[in-house]
Short mmCIF file of C-alpha atoms and ligand atoms in Angstrom, two decimals:
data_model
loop_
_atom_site.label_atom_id
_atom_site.label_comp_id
_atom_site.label_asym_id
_atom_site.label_seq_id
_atom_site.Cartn_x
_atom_site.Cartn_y
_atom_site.Cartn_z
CA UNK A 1 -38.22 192.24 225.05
CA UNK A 2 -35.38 192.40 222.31
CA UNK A 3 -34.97 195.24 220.64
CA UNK A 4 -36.39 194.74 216.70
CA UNK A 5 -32.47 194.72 214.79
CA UNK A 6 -32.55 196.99 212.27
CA UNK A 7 -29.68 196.71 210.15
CA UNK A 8 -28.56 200.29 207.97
CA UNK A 9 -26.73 200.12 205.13
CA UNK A 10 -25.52 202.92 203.57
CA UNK A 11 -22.57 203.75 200.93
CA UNK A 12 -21.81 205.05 197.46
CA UNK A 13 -22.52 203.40 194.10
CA UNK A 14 -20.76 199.99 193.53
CA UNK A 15 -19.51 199.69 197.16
CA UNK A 16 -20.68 196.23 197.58
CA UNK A 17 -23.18 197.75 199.65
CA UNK A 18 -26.39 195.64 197.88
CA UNK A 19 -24.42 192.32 198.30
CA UNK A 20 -23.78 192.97 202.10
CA UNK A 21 -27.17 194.22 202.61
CA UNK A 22 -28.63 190.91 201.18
CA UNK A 23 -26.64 188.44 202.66
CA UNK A 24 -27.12 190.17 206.67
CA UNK A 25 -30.63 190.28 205.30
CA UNK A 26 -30.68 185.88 204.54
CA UNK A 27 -28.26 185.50 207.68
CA UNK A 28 -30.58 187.01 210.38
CA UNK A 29 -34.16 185.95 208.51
CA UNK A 30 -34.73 189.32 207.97
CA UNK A 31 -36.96 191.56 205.16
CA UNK A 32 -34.59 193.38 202.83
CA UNK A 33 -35.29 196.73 201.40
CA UNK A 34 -32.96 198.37 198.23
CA UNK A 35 -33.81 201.62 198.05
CA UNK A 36 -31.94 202.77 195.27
CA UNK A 37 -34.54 200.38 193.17
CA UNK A 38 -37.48 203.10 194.68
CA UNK A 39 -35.46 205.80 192.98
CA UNK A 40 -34.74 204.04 190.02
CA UNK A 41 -38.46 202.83 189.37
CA UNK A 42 -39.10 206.61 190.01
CA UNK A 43 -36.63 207.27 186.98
CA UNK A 44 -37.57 204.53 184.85
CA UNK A 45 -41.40 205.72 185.35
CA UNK A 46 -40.50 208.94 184.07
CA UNK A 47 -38.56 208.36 181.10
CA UNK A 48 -41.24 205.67 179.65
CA UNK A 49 -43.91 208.02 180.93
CA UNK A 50 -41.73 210.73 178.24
CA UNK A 51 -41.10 213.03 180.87
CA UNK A 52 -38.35 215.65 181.84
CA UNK A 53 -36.28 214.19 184.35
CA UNK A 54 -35.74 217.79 185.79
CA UNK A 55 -39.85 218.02 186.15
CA UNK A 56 -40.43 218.03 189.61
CA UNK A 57 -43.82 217.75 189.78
CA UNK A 58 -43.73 215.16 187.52
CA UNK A 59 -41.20 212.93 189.56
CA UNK A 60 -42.72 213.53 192.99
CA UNK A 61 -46.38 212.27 191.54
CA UNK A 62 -44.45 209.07 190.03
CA UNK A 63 -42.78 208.61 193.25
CA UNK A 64 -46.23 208.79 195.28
CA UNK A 65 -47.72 206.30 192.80
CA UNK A 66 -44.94 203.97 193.41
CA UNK A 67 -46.30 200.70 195.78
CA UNK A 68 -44.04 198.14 196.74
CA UNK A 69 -44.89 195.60 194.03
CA UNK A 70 -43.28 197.57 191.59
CA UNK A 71 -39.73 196.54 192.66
CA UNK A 72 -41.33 192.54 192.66
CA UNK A 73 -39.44 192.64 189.26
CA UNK A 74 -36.49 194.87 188.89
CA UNK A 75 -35.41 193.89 185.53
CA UNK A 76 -35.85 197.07 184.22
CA UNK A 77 -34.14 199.26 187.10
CA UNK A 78 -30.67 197.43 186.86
CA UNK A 79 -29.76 199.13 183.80
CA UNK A 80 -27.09 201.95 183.51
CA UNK A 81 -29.44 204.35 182.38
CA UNK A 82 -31.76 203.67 185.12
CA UNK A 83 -28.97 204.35 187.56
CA UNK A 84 -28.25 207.52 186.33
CA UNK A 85 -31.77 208.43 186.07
CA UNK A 86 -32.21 207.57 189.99
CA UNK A 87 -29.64 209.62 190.82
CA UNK A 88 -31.25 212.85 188.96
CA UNK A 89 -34.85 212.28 190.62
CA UNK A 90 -33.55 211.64 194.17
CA UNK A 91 -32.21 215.34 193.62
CA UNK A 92 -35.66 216.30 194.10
CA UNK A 93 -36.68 217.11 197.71
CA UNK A 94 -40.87 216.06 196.84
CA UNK A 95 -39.44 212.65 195.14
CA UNK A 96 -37.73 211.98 198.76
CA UNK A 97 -40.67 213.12 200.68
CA UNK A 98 -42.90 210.81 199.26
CA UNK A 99 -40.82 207.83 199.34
CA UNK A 100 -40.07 208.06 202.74
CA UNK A 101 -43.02 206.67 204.99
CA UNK A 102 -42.65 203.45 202.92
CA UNK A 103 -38.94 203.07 204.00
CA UNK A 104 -39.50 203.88 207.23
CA UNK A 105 -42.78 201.12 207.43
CA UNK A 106 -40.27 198.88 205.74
CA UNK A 107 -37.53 199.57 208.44
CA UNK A 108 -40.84 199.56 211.88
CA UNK A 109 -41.31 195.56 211.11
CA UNK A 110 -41.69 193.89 214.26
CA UNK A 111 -38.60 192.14 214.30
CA UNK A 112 -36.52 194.26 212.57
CA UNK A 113 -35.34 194.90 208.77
CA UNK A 114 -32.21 195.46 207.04
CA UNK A 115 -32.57 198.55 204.28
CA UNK A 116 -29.26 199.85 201.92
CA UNK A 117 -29.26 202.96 200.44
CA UNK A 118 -27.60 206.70 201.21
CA UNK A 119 -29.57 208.07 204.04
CA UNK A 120 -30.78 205.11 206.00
CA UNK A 121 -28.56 205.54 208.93
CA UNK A 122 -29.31 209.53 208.89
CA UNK A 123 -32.88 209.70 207.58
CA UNK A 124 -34.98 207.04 207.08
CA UNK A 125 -33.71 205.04 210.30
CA UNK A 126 -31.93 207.11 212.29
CA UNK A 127 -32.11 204.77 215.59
CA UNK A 128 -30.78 201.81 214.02
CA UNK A 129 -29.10 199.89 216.28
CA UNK A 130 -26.60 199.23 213.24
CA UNK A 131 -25.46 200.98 210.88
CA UNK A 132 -22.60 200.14 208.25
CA UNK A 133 -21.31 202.63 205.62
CA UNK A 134 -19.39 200.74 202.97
CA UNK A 135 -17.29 202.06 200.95
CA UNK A 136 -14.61 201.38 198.16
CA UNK A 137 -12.09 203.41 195.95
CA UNK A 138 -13.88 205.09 193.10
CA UNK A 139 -11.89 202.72 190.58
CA UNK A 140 -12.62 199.25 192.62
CA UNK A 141 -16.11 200.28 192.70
CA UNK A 142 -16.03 201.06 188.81
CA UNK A 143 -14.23 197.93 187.54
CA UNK A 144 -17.04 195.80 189.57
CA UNK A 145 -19.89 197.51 188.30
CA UNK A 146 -18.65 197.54 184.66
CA UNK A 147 -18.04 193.89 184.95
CA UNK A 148 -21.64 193.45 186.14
CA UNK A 149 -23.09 195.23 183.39
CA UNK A 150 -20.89 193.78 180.79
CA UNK A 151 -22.03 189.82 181.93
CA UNK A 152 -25.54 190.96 181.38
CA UNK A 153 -24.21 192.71 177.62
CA UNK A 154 -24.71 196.29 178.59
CA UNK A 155 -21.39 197.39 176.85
CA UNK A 156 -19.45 199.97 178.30
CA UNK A 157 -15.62 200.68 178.33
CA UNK A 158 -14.46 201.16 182.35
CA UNK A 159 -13.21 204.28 181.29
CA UNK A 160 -16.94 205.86 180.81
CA UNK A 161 -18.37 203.50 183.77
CA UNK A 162 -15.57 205.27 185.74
CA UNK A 163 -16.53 208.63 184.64
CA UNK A 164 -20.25 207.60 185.66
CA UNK A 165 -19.07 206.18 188.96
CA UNK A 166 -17.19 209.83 189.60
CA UNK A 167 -20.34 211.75 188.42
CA UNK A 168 -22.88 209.66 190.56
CA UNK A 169 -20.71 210.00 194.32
CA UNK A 170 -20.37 213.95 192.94
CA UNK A 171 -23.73 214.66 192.53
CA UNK A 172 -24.90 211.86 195.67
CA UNK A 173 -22.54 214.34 197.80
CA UNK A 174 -23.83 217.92 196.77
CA UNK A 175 -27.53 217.88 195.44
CA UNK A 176 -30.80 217.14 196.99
CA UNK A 177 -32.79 217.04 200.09
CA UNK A 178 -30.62 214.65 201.51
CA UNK A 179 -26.75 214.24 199.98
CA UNK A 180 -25.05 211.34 201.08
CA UNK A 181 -23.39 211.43 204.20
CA UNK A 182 -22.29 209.03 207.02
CA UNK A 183 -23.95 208.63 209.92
CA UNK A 184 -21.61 209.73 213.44
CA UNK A 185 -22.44 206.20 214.32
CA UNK A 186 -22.28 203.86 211.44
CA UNK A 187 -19.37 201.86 210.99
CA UNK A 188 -16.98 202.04 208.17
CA UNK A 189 -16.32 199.00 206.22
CA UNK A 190 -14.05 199.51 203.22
CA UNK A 191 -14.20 196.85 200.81
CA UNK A 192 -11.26 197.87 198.41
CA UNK A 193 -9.01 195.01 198.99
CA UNK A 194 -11.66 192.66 200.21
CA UNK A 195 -13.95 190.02 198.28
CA UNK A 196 -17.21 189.84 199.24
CA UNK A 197 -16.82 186.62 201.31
CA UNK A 198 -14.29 188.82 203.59
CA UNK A 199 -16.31 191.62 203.78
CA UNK A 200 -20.02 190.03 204.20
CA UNK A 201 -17.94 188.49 207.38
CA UNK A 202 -16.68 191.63 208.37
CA UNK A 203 -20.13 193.24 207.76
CA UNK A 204 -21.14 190.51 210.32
CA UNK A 205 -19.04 190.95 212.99
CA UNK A 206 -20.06 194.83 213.04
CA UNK A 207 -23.64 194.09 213.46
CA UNK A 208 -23.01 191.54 216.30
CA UNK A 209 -20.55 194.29 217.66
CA UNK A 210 -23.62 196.53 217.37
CA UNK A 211 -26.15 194.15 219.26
CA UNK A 212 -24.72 193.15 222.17
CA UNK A 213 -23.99 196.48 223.05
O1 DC B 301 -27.77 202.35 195.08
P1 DC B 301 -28.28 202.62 193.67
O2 DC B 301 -27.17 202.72 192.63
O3 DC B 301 -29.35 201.68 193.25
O4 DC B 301 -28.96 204.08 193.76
C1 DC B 301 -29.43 204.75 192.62
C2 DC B 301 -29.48 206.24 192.90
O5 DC B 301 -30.50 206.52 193.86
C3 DC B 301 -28.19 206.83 193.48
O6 DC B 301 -27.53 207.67 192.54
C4 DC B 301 -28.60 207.67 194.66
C5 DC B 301 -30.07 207.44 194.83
N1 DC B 301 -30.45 206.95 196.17
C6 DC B 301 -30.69 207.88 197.15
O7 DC B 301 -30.53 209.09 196.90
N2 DC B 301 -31.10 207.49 198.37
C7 DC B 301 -31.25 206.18 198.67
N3 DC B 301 -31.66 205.80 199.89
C8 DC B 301 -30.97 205.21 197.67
C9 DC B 301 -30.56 205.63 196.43
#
């Protein structure tokens, strides 16, 4: 029998990461998962329930109410400010707790699944026959996401986005249950000089690297 091909994507903010994940995801017909949109409906619950995004409690009983329908439209989780509020809830070791039996159902589908995130390749799907972690320099990574956010009119100079960027990979490093680190056996892909039809091809070549092996 073939082994179910999960695909693990993991990498900091802006690293292309979502884009990769999406198109391996359409390319080998299988289910896609983007985490970061369970943290940032976690964050966005919050702040339009009025709570303290420090409130533990709090954030760990919005993350158990979450159910997979709530990402069916992520409108609302895109934003800056729901990026930044992600980041500050998945600090909390409850808020990862309780979101991770969902991502690991997501990743046990029969024939596989491809999830992106931080801790896929360490945590959530640890026996991955692939695993990617893409990366970028912190000012590539910056000048992508600030033009994203300025085509949709969420104005902000690169200089703050930057800033943001260098705040978000510091506090994805250090905090939390589980900070951001690379799996031994994941494969770097660094997308700073590449555009994303060179490094969706690249990201392809890895996983067939990964399969036949
Ligand atoms: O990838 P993203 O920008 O949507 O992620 C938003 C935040 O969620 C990010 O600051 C880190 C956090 N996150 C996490 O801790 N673990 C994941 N698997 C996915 C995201």
């Amino acid at each position: 029998m073939t082994r179910p091909l999960v695909i693990a994507v993991d990498g900091p903010a802006a690293s292309g990461k979502g884009t990769i994940a999406s198109r391996l995801a359409a390319h080998y017909g299988l289910p896609f998962l983007d985490t970061g949109l369970l943290y940032r409906a976690v964050g966005v619950d919050m702040m339009s329930g009025g709570r303290d995004l420090s409130d533990a409690r709090a954030a760990e009983a919005a993350a158990r109410a979450l159910t997979p329908d709530r990402l069916s439209d992520p409108s609302d989780l895109t934003t800056g400010d729901a990026g930044e509020a992600a980041s500050r809830v998945a600090g909390i070791p409850g808020v990862r707790a309780a979101l991770l039996e969902l991502q690991q159902a997501f990743a046990r589908q029969p024939g596989g699944a491809v999830l992106d995130g931080r801790d896929i390749g360490t945590v959530i799907a640890p026996d991955a026959p692939a695993k990617l972690f893409v990366t970028a320099s912190p000012e590539v990574r910056a000048r992508r996401r600030w033009m994203q956010l300025n085509e949709r009119g969420d104005l902000i100079t690169y200089e703050a986005m930057l800033a943001d960027i260098l705040r978000r990979d510091e506090r994805d490093a250090g905090s939390g249950a589980a900070p951001m680190v690379q799996a031994p056996d994941a494969v770097v892909l660094d997308t700073t000089e590449m555009d994303i039809e060179a490094a969706f091809d690249a990201a392809r070549r890895i996983v067939e690297a990964a399969r036949t092996r």
